[in-house]
Amino acid sequence: MTSSEASKTWLSQDAYDRLQAELDELIAARPEIAAEINARREEGDLRENGGYHAAREEQGKQEGRILYLKEFLRNAEVGDTPTADKVTPGMVVTIYFDDDKSDTEKFLLGSREIASTTDLTVYSPESALGKAILGAASGQTVTYTAPSGADIKVTVVEFSPFGG
């Protein structure tokens, strides 16, 4: 697996459409925010105008989200993840912990942006667990260091492409 394959974000068509709709909605709301700022500006002294500052802050958050979504969607791969014999982003992965086959966890390895499209827990490929299992084959055991500093051993049981 190349590093560019590992860094791709795979989205189902539904997830892509949902994020695109959010982006379109935010862009359409720009004039409304600008009008709010103008209305608050006309209230008087800007140094003591909480409504004006709140509207400006909201505008900043909105513009940040617009920029993020534009970049995210521009770099996303839409459709089914490629089938692979190793774990890649966009896979639903089942693992077990520390040689205890009854202690399993099933999750999606992918972007947190698609978390609202599934009931599965989503782990980023950049997370400690995500980095450890990227490229792992079924039956392979890997160790990673948790944020707490503990070394955790997991074994990949199975994986399959995420259906969205």
Tab-separated table of C-alpha atoms in Angstrom:
chain	number	residue	atom	x	y	z
A	1	MET	CA	0.000	0.000	0.000
A	2	THR	CA	1.357	3.390	-0.921
A	3	SER	CA	1.213	6.339	1.444
A	4	SER	CA	-1.260	8.088	-0.871
A	5	GLU	CA	-3.610	5.084	-0.638
A	6	ALA	CA	-3.318	5.122	3.153
A	7	SER	CA	-4.136	8.841	3.331
A	8	LYS	CA	-7.238	8.693	1.101
A	9	THR	CA	-10.588	9.233	2.714
A	10	TRP	CA	-13.204	6.893	1.348
A	11	LEU	CA	-16.806	8.052	1.531
A	12	SER	CA	-19.992	6.326	0.535
A	13	GLN	CA	-22.084	8.279	-1.955
A	14	ASP	CA	-24.582	8.982	0.841
A	15	ALA	CA	-21.894	10.420	3.146
A	16	TYR	CA	-20.452	12.517	0.312
A	17	ASP	CA	-23.912	13.861	-0.594
A	18	ARG	CA	-24.646	14.718	3.057
A	19	LEU	CA	-21.379	16.660	3.430
A	20	GLN	CA	-21.893	18.395	0.079
A	21	ALA	CA	-25.393	19.450	1.200
A	22	GLU	CA	-23.919	20.853	4.430
A	23	LEU	CA	-21.349	22.807	2.407
A	24	ASP	CA	-24.021	24.164	0.049
A	25	GLU	CA	-26.150	25.193	3.041
A	26	LEU	CA	-23.238	27.015	4.697
A	27	ILE	CA	-22.379	28.857	1.492
A	28	ALA	CA	-26.030	29.829	1.016
A	29	ALA	CA	-26.118	31.211	4.587
A	30	ARG	CA	-23.214	33.622	3.991
A	31	PRO	CA	-25.461	36.596	3.102
A	32	GLU	CA	-27.567	35.986	6.219
A	33	ILE	CA	-24.489	36.134	8.481
A	34	ALA	CA	-23.231	39.261	6.673
A	35	ALA	CA	-26.631	40.916	7.174
A	36	GLU	CA	-26.539	40.000	10.887
A	37	ILE	CA	-23.095	41.573	11.239
A	38	ASN	CA	-24.282	44.749	9.495
A	39	ALA	CA	-27.380	44.954	11.693
A	40	ARG	CA	-25.290	44.562	14.845
A	41	ARG	CA	-22.736	47.106	13.597
A	42	GLU	CA	-25.481	49.712	13.290
A	43	GLU	CA	-26.373	49.284	16.978
A	44	GLY	CA	-23.502	51.528	18.005
A	45	ASP	CA	-20.170	51.268	19.797
A	46	LEU	CA	-18.487	48.052	18.562
A	47	ARG	CA	-16.286	47.747	21.650
A	48	GLU	CA	-19.305	47.061	23.841
A	49	ASN	CA	-21.483	45.310	21.270
A	50	GLY	CA	-21.693	41.628	22.241
A	51	GLY	CA	-24.111	40.822	19.412
A	52	TYR	CA	-21.660	42.137	16.832
A	53	HIS	CA	-18.764	40.133	18.257
A	54	ALA	CA	-20.906	36.983	18.471
A	55	ALA	CA	-21.963	37.382	14.834
A	56	ARG	CA	-18.336	37.855	13.746
A	57	GLU	CA	-17.293	34.785	15.713
A	58	GLU	CA	-20.070	32.748	14.099
A	59	GLN	CA	-18.945	33.974	10.681
A	60	GLY	CA	-15.390	32.819	11.427
A	61	LYS	CA	-16.565	29.361	12.473
A	62	GLN	CA	-18.746	29.096	9.400
A	63	GLU	CA	-15.937	30.137	7.043
A	64	GLY	CA	-13.567	27.668	8.710
A	65	ARG	CA	-16.062	24.845	8.220
A	66	ILE	CA	-16.585	25.856	4.573
A	67	LEU	CA	-12.843	25.742	3.902
A	68	TYR	CA	-12.504	22.398	5.689
A	69	LEU	CA	-15.411	20.799	3.803
A	70	LYS	CA	-14.191	22.084	0.424
A	71	GLU	CA	-10.749	20.560	0.995
A	72	PHE	CA	-12.115	17.361	2.524
A	73	LEU	CA	-14.549	16.716	-0.336
A	74	ARG	CA	-11.952	17.627	-2.953
A	75	ASN	CA	-9.644	14.892	-1.635
A	76	ALA	CA	-12.285	12.252	-0.893
A	77	GLU	CA	-12.672	9.068	-2.897
A	78	VAL	CA	-16.356	8.319	-3.418
A	79	GLY	CA	-17.750	4.852	-3.877
A	80	ASP	CA	-16.739	1.444	-2.692
A	81	THR	CA	-13.352	0.971	-1.121
A	82	PRO	CA	-11.073	-1.257	-3.128
A	83	THR	CA	-10.986	-4.856	-2.042
A	84	ALA	CA	-7.703	-5.695	-0.421
A	85	ASP	CA	-5.921	-8.467	1.414
A	86	LYS	CA	-4.747	-5.959	4.025
A	87	VAL	CA	-6.492	-3.383	6.201
A	88	THR	CA	-6.963	-0.028	4.456
A	89	PRO	CA	-9.012	3.077	5.279
A	90	GLY	CA	-12.681	2.491	4.594
A	91	MET	CA	-12.695	-1.008	6.047
A	92	VAL	CA	-14.906	-2.385	8.796
A	93	VAL	CA	-12.419	-4.186	11.037
A	94	THR	CA	-12.917	-6.705	13.823
A	95	ILE	CA	-10.073	-7.161	16.312
A	96	TYR	CA	-9.526	-8.883	19.615
A	97	PHE	CA	-7.357	-7.691	22.476
A	98	ASP	CA	-4.408	-9.338	24.258
A	99	ASP	CA	-4.913	-12.926	23.099
A	100	ASP	CA	-8.486	-12.924	24.491
A	101	LYS	CA	-10.641	-13.946	21.537
A	102	SER	CA	-13.805	-13.099	23.497
A	103	ASP	CA	-12.720	-9.434	23.914
A	104	THR	CA	-13.528	-8.182	20.410
A	105	GLU	CA	-14.309	-4.825	18.892
A	106	LYS	CA	-15.766	-4.051	15.474
A	107	PHE	CA	-15.215	-0.568	14.050
A	108	LEU	CA	-14.798	1.466	10.890
A	109	LEU	CA	-11.304	2.648	10.016
A	110	GLY	CA	-11.946	5.988	8.346
A	111	SER	CA	-12.719	9.653	8.701
A	112	ARG	CA	-14.782	10.869	11.630
A	113	GLU	CA	-16.819	12.828	9.056
A	114	ILE	CA	-18.649	9.619	8.168
A	115	ALA	CA	-19.448	8.726	11.775
A	116	SER	CA	-22.995	10.048	11.433
A	117	THR	CA	-23.660	7.591	8.589
A	118	THR	CA	-23.054	4.492	10.705
A	119	ASP	CA	-23.680	3.063	14.158
A	120	LEU	CA	-20.118	1.728	14.187
A	121	THR	CA	-17.379	3.378	16.197
A	122	VAL	CA	-15.017	5.185	13.808
A	123	TYR	CA	-11.252	5.235	14.321
A	124	SER	CA	-9.067	7.499	12.235
A	125	PRO	CA	-6.208	5.925	10.268
A	126	GLU	CA	-4.015	8.524	12.034
A	127	SER	CA	-4.986	7.264	15.509
A	128	ALA	CA	-2.609	4.975	17.399
A	129	LEU	CA	-4.800	1.923	16.709
A	130	GLY	CA	-5.384	3.001	13.111
A	131	LYS	CA	-1.670	3.347	12.387
A	132	ALA	CA	-0.981	-0.038	13.971
A	133	ILE	CA	-3.504	-2.002	11.914
A	134	LEU	CA	-3.033	-0.237	8.563
A	135	GLY	CA	-1.612	-2.809	6.204
A	136	ALA	CA	-2.232	-5.702	8.614
A	137	ALA	CA	-3.604	-8.978	7.289
A	138	SER	CA	-6.292	-11.142	8.830
A	139	GLY	CA	-4.825	-13.061	11.772
A	140	GLN	CA	-1.928	-10.643	12.201
A	141	THR	CA	-1.123	-9.364	15.710
A	142	VAL	CA	0.171	-5.811	16.202
A	143	THR	CA	1.063	-3.713	19.231
A	144	TYR	CA	0.427	-0.017	19.682
A	145	THR	CA	0.880	2.510	22.452
A	146	ALA	CA	-2.378	3.949	23.761
A	147	PRO	CA	-2.633	7.629	24.732
A	148	SER	CA	-2.359	6.493	28.365
A	149	GLY	CA	1.101	5.099	27.576
A	150	ALA	CA	0.090	1.441	27.861
A	151	ASP	CA	1.191	-0.984	25.153
A	152	ILE	CA	-1.839	-2.805	23.748
A	153	LYS	CA	-1.704	-5.937	21.625
A	154	VAL	CA	-4.518	-6.575	19.132
A	155	THR	CA	-5.122	-9.225	16.520
A	156	VAL	CA	-7.021	-8.515	13.313
A	157	VAL	CA	-9.839	-11.058	13.033
A	158	GLU	CA	-11.440	-9.916	9.794
A	159	PHE	CA	-12.130	-6.864	7.671
A	160	SER	CA	-14.372	-5.895	4.787
A	161	PRO	CA	-15.218	-2.753	2.809
A	162	PHE	CA	-17.643	-0.343	4.489
A	163	GLY	CA	-21.030	-0.288	2.790
A	164	GLY	CA	-22.005	3.181	4.004
